[in-house]
PDB file of N, CA and C in Angstrom:
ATOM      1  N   UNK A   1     -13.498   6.665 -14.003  1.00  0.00           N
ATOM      2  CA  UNK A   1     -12.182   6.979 -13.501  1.00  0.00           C
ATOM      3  C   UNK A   1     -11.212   5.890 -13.934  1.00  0.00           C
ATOM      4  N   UNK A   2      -9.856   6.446 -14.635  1.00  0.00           N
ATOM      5  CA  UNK A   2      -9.228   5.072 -14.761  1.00  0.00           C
ATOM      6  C   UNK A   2      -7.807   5.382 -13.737  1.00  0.00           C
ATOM      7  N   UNK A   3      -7.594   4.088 -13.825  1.00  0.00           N
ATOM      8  CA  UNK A   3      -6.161   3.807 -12.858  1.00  0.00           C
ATOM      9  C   UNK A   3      -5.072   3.799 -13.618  1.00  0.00           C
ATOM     10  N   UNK A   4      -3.948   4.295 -13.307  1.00  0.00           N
ATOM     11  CA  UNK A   4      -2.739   4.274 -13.765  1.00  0.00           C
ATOM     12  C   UNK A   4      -2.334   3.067 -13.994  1.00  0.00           C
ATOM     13  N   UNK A   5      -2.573   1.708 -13.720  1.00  0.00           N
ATOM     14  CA  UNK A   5      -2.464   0.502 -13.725  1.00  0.00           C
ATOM     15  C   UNK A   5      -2.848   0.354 -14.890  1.00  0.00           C
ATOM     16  N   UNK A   6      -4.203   0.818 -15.473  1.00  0.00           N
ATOM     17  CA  UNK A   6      -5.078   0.602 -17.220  1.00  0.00           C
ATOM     18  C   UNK A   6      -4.463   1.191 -18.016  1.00  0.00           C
ATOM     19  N   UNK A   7      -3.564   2.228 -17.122  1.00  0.00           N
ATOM     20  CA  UNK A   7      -2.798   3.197 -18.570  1.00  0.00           C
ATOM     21  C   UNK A   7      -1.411   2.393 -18.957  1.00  0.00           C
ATOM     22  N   UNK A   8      -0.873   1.727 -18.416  1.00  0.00           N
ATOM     23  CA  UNK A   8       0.448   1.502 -18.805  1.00  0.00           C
ATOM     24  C   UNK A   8       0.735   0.045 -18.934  1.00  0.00           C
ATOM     25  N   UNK A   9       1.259  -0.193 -19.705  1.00  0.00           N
ATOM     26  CA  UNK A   9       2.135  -1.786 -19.748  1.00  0.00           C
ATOM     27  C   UNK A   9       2.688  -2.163 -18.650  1.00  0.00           C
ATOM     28  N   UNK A  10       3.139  -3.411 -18.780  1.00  0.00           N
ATOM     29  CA  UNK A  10       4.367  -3.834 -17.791  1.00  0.00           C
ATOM     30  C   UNK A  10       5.333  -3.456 -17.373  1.00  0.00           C
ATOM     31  N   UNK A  11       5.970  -3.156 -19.010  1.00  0.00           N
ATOM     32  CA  UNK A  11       7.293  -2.320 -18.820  1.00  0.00           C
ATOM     33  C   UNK A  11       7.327  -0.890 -17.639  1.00  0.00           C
ATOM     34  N   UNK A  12       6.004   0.025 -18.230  1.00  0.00           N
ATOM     35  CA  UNK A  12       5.874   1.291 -18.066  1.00  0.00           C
ATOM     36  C   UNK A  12       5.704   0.995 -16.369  1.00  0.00           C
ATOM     37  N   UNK A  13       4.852  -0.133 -15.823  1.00  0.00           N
ATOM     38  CA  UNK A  13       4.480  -0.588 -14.693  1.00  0.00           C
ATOM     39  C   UNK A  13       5.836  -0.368 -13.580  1.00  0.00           C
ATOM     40  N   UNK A  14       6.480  -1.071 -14.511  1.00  0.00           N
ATOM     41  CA  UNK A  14       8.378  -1.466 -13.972  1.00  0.00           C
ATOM     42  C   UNK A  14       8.663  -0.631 -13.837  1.00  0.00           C
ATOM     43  N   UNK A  15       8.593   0.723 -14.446  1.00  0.00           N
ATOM     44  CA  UNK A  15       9.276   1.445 -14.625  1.00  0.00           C
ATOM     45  C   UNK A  15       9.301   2.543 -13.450  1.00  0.00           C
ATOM     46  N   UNK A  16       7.831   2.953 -13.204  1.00  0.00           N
ATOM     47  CA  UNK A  16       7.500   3.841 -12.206  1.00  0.00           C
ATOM     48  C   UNK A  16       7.267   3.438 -11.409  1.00  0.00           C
ATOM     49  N   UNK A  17       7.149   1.887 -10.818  1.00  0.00           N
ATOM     50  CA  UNK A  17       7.596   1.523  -9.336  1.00  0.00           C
ATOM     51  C   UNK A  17       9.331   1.898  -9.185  1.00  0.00           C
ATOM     52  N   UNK A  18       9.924   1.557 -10.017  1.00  0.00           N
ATOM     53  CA  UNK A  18      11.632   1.580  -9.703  1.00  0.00           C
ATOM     54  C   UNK A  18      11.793   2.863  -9.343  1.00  0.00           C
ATOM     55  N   UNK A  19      11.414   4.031  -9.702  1.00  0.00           N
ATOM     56  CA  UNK A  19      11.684   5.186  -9.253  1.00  0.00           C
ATOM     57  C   UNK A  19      10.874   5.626  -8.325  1.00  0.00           C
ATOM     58  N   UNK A  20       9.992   5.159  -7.757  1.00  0.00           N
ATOM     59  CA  UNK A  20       8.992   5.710  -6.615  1.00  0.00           C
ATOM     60  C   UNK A  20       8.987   4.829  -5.500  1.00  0.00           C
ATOM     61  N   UNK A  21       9.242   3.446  -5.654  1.00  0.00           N
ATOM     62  CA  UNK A  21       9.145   2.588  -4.282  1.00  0.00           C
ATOM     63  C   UNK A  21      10.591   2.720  -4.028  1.00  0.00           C
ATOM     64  N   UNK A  22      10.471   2.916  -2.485  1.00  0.00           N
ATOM     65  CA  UNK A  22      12.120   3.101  -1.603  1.00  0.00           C
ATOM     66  C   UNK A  22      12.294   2.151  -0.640  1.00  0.00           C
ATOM     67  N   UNK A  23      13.310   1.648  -0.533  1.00  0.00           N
ATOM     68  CA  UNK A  23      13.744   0.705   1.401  1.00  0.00           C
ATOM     69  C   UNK A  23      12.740   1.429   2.117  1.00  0.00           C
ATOM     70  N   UNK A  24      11.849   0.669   3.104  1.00  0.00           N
ATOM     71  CA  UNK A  24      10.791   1.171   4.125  1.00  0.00           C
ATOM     72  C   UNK A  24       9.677   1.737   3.762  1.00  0.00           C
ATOM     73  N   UNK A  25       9.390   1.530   2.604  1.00  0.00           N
ATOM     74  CA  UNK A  25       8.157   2.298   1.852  1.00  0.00           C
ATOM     75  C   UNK A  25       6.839   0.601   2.608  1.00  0.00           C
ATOM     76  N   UNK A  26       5.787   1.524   3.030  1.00  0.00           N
ATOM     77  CA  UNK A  26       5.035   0.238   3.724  1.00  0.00           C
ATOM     78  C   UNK A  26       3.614   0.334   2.847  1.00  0.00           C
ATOM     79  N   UNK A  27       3.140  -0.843   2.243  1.00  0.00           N
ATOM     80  CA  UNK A  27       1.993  -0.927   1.292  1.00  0.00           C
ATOM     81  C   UNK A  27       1.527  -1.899   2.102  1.00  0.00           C
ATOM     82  N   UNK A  28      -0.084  -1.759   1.736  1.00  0.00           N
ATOM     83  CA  UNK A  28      -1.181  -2.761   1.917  1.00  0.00           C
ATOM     84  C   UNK A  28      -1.230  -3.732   0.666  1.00  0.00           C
ATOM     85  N   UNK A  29      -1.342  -4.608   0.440  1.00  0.00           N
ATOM     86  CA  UNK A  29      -1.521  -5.565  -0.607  1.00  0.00           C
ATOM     87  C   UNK A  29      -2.206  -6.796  -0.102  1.00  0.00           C
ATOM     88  N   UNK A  30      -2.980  -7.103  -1.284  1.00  0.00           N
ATOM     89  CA  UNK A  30      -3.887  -8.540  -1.246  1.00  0.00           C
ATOM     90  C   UNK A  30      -2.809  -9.567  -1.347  1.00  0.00           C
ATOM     91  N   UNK A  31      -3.130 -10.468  -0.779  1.00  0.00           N
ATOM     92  CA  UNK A  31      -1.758 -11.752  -0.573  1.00  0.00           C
ATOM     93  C   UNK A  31      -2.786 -13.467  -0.418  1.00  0.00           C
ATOM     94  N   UNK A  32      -2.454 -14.116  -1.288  1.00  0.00           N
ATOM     95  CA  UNK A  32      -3.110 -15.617  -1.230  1.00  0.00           C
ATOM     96  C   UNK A  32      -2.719 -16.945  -1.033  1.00  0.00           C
ATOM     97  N   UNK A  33      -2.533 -17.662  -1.393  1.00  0.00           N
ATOM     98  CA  UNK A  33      -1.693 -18.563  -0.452  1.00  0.00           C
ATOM     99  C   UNK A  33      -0.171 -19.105  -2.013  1.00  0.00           C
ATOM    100  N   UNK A  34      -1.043 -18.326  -3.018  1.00  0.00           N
ATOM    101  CA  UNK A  34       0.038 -18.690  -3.867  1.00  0.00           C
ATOM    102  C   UNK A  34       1.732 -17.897  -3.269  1.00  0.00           C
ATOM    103  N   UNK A  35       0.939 -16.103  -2.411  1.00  0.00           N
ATOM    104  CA  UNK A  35       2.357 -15.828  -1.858  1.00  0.00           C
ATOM    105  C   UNK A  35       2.671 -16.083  -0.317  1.00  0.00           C
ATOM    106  N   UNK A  36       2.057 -17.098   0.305  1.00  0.00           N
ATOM    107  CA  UNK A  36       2.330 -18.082   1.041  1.00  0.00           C
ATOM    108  C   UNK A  36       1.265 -17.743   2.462  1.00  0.00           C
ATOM    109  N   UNK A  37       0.654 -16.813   2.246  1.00  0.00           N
ATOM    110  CA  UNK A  37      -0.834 -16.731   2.788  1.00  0.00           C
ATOM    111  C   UNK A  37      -1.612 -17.803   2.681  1.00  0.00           C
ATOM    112  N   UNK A  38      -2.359 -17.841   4.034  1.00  0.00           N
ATOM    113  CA  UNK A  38      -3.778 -19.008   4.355  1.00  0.00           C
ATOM    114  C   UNK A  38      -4.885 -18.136   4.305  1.00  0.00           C
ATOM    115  N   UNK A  39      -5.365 -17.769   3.577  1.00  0.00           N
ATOM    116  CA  UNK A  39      -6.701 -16.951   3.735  1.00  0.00           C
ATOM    117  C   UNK A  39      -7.708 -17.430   4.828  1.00  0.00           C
ATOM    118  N   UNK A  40      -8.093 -16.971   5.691  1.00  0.00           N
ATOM    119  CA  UNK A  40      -9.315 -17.439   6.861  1.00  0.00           C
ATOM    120  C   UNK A  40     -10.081 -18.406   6.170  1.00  0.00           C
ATOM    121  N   UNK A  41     -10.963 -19.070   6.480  1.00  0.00           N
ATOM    122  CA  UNK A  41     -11.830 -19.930   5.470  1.00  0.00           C
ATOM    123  C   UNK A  41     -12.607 -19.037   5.313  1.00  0.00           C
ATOM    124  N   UNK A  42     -13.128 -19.232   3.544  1.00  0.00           N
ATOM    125  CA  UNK A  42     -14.330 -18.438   2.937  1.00  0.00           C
ATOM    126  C   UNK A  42     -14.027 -17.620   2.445  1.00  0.00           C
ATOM    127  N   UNK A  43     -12.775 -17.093   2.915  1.00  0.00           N
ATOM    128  CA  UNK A  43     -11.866 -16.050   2.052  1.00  0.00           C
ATOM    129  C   UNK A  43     -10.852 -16.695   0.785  1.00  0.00           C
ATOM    130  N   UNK A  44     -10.881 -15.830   0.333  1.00  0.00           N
ATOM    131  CA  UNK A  44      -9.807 -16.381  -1.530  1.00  0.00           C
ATOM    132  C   UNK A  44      -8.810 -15.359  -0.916  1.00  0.00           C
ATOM    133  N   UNK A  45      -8.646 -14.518  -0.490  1.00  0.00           N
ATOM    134  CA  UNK A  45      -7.103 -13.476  -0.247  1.00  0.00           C
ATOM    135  C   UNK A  45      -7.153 -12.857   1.007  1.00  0.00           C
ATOM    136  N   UNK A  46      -6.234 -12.199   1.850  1.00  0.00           N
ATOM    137  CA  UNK A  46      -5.951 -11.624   3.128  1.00  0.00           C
ATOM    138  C   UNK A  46      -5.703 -10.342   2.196  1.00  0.00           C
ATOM    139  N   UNK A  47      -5.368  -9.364   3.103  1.00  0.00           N
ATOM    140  CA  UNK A  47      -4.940  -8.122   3.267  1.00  0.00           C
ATOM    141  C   UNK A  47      -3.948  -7.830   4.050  1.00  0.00           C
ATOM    142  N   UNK A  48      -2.337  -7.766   3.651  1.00  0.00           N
ATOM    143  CA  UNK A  48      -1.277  -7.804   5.002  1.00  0.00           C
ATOM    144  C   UNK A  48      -0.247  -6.093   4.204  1.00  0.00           C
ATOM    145  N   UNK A  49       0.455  -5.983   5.573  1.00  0.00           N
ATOM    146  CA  UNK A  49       0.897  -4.957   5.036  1.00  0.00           C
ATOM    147  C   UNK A  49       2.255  -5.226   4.661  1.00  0.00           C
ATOM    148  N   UNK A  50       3.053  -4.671   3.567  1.00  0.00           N
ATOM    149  CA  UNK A  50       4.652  -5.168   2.873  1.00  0.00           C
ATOM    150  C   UNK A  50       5.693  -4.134   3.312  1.00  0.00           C
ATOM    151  N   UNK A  51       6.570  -4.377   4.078  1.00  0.00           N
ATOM    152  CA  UNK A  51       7.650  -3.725   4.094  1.00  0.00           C
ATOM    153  C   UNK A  51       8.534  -3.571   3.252  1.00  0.00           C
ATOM    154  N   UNK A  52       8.836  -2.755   2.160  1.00  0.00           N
ATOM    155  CA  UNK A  52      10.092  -3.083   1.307  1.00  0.00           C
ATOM    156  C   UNK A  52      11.552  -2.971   2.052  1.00  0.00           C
ATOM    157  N   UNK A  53      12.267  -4.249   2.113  1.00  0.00           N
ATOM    158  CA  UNK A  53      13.646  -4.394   2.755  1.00  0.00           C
ATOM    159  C   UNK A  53      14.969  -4.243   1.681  1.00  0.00           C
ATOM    160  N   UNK A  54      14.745  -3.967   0.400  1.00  0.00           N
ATOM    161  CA  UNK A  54      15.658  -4.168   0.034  1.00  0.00           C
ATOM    162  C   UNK A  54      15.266  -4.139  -1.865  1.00  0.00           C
ATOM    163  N   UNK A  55      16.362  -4.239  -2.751  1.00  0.00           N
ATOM    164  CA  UNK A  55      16.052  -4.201  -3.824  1.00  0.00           C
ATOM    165  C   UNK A  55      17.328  -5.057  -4.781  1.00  0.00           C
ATOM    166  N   UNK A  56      17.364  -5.720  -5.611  1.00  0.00           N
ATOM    167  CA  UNK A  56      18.638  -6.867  -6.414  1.00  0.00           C
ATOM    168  C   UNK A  56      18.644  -6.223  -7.371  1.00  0.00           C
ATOM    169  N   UNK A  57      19.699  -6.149  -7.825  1.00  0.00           N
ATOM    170  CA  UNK A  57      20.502  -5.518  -8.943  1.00  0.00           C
ATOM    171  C   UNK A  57      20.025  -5.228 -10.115  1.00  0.00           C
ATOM    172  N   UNK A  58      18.735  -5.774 -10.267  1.00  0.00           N
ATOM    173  CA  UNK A  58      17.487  -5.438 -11.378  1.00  0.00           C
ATOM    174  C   UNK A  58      16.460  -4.487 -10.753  1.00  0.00           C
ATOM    175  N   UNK A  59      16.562  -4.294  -9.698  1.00  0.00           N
ATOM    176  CA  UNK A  59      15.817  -3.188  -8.797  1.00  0.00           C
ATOM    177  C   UNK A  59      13.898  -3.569  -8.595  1.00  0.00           C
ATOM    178  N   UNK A  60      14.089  -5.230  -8.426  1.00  0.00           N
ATOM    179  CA  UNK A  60      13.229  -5.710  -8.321  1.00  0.00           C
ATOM    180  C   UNK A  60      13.530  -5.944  -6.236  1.00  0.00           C
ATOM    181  N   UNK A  61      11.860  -5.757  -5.665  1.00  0.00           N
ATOM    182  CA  UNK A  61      12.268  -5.508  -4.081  1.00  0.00           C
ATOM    183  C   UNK A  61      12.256  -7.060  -4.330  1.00  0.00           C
ATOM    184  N   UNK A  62      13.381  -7.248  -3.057  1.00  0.00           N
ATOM    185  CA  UNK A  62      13.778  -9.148  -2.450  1.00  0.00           C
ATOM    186  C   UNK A  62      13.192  -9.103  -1.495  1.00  0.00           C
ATOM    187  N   UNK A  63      12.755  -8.390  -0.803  1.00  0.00           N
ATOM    188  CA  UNK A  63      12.229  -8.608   0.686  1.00  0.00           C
ATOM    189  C   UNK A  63      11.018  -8.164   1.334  1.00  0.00           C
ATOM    190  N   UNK A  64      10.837  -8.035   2.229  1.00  0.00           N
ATOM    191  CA  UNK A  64       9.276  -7.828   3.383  1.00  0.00           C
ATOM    192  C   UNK A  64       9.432  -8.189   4.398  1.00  0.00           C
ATOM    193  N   UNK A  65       8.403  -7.483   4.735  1.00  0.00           N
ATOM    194  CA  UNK A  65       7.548  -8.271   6.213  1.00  0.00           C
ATOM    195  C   UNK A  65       6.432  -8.113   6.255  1.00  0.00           C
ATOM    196  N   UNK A  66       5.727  -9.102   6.640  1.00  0.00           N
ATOM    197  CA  UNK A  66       4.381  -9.324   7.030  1.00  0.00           C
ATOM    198  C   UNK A  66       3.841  -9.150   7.975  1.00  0.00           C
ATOM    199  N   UNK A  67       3.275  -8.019   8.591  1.00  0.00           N
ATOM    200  CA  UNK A  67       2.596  -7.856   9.891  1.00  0.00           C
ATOM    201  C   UNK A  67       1.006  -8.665   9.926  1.00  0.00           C
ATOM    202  N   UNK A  68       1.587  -9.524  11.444  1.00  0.00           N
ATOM    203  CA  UNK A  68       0.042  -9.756  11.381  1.00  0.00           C
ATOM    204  C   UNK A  68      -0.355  -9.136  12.867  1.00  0.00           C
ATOM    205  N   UNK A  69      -1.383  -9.767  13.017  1.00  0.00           N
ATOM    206  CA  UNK A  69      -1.437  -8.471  14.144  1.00  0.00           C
ATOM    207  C   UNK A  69      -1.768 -10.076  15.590  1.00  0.00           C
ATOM    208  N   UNK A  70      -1.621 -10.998  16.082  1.00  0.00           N
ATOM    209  CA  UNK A  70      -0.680 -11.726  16.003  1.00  0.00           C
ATOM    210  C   UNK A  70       0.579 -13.096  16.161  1.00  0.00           C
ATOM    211  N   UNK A  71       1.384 -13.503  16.897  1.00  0.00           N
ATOM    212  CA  UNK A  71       1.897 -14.964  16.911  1.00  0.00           C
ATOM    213  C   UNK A  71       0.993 -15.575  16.151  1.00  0.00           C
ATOM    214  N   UNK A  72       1.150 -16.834  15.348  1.00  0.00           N
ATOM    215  CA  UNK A  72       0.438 -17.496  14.987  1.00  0.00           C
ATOM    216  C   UNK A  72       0.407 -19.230  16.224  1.00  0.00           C
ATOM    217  N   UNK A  73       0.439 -19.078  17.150  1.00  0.00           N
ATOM    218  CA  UNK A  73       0.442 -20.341  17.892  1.00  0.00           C
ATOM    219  C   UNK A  73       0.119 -21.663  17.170  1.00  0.00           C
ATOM    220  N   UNK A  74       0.059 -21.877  16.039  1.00  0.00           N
ATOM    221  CA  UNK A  74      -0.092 -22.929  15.566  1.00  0.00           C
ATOM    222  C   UNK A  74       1.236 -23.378  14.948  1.00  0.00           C
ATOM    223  N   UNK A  75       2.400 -22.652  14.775  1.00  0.00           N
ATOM    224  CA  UNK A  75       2.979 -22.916  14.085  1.00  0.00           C
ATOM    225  C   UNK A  75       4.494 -23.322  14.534  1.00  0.00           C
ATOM    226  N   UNK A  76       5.035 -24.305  13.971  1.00  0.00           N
ATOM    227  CA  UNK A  76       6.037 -24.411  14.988  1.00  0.00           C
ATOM    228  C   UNK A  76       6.955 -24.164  15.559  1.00  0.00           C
ATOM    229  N   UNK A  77       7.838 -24.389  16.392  1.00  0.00           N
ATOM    230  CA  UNK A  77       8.638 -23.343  17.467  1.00  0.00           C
ATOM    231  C   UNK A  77       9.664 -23.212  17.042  1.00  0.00           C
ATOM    232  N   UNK A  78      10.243 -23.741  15.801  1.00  0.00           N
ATOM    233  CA  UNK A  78      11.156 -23.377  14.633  1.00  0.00           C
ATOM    234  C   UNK A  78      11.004 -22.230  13.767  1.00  0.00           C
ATOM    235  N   UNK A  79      10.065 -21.557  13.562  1.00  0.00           N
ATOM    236  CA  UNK A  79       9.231 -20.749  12.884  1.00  0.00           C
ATOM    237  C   UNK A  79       9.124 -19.486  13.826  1.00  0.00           C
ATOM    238  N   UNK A  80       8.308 -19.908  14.938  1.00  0.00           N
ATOM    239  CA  UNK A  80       7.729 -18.768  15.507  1.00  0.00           C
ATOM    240  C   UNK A  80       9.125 -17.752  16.342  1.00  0.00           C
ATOM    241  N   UNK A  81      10.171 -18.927  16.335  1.00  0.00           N
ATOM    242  CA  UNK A  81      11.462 -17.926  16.945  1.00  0.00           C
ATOM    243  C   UNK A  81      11.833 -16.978  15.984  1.00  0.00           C
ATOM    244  N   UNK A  82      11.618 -16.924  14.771  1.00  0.00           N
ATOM    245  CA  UNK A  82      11.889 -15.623  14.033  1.00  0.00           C
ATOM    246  C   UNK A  82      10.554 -14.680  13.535  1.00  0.00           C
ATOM    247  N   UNK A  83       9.490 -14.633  14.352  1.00  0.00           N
ATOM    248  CA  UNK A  83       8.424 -13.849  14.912  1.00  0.00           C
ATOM    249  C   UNK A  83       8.424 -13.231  16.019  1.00  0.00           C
ATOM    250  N   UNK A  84       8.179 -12.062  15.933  1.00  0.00           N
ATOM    251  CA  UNK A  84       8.386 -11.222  17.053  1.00  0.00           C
ATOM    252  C   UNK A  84       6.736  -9.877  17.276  1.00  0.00           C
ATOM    253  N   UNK A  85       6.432  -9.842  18.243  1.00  0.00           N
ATOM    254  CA  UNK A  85       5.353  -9.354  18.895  1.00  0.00           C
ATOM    255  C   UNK A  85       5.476  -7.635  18.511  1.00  0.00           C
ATOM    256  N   UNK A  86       4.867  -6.738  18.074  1.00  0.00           N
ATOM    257  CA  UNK A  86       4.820  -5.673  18.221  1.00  0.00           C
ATOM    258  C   UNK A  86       3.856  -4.995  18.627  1.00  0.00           C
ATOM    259  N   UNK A  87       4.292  -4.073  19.544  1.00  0.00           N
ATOM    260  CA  UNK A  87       2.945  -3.129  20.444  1.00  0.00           C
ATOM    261  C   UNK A  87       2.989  -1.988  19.556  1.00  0.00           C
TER     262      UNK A  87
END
């Protein structure tokens, strides 16, 4: 089975996200600490889900959110005031 990912370039890549991903479109994606993820120990990547918020004038998305499921109490109270709890 191949993936649409093996079939196409970058460009082609670019191309058919720009016309298919919308504001509020919600994906699962692997995330590592290069995109500012701590993986649990023993782990190399998390699994979080992406909100698309928005898109810049190249129609590349600027934004997200990261649900975790949740507060991180470790972190500090500068931080955690723009975290918010969802049921």
């Amino acid at each position: 089975m191949i993936k649409i990912s093996d079939a196409l370039d970058e460009d082609g890549l670019s191309q058919l996200a720009a016309r298919t991903v919308k504001i509020g479109d919600v994906y699962e994606i692997t995330m590592t600490e290069t995109n500012g993820i701590k993986p649990k120990p023993g782990d190399a990547s998390r699994d979080k889900y992406f909100v698309v918020l928005g898109f810049d004038s190249e129609g590349v998305a600027y934004g997200g959110v990261i649900i975790n499921s949740q507060i991180n109490k470790n972190l500090p109270g500068y931080i955690k005031m723009y975290h918010m709890p969802i049921k």
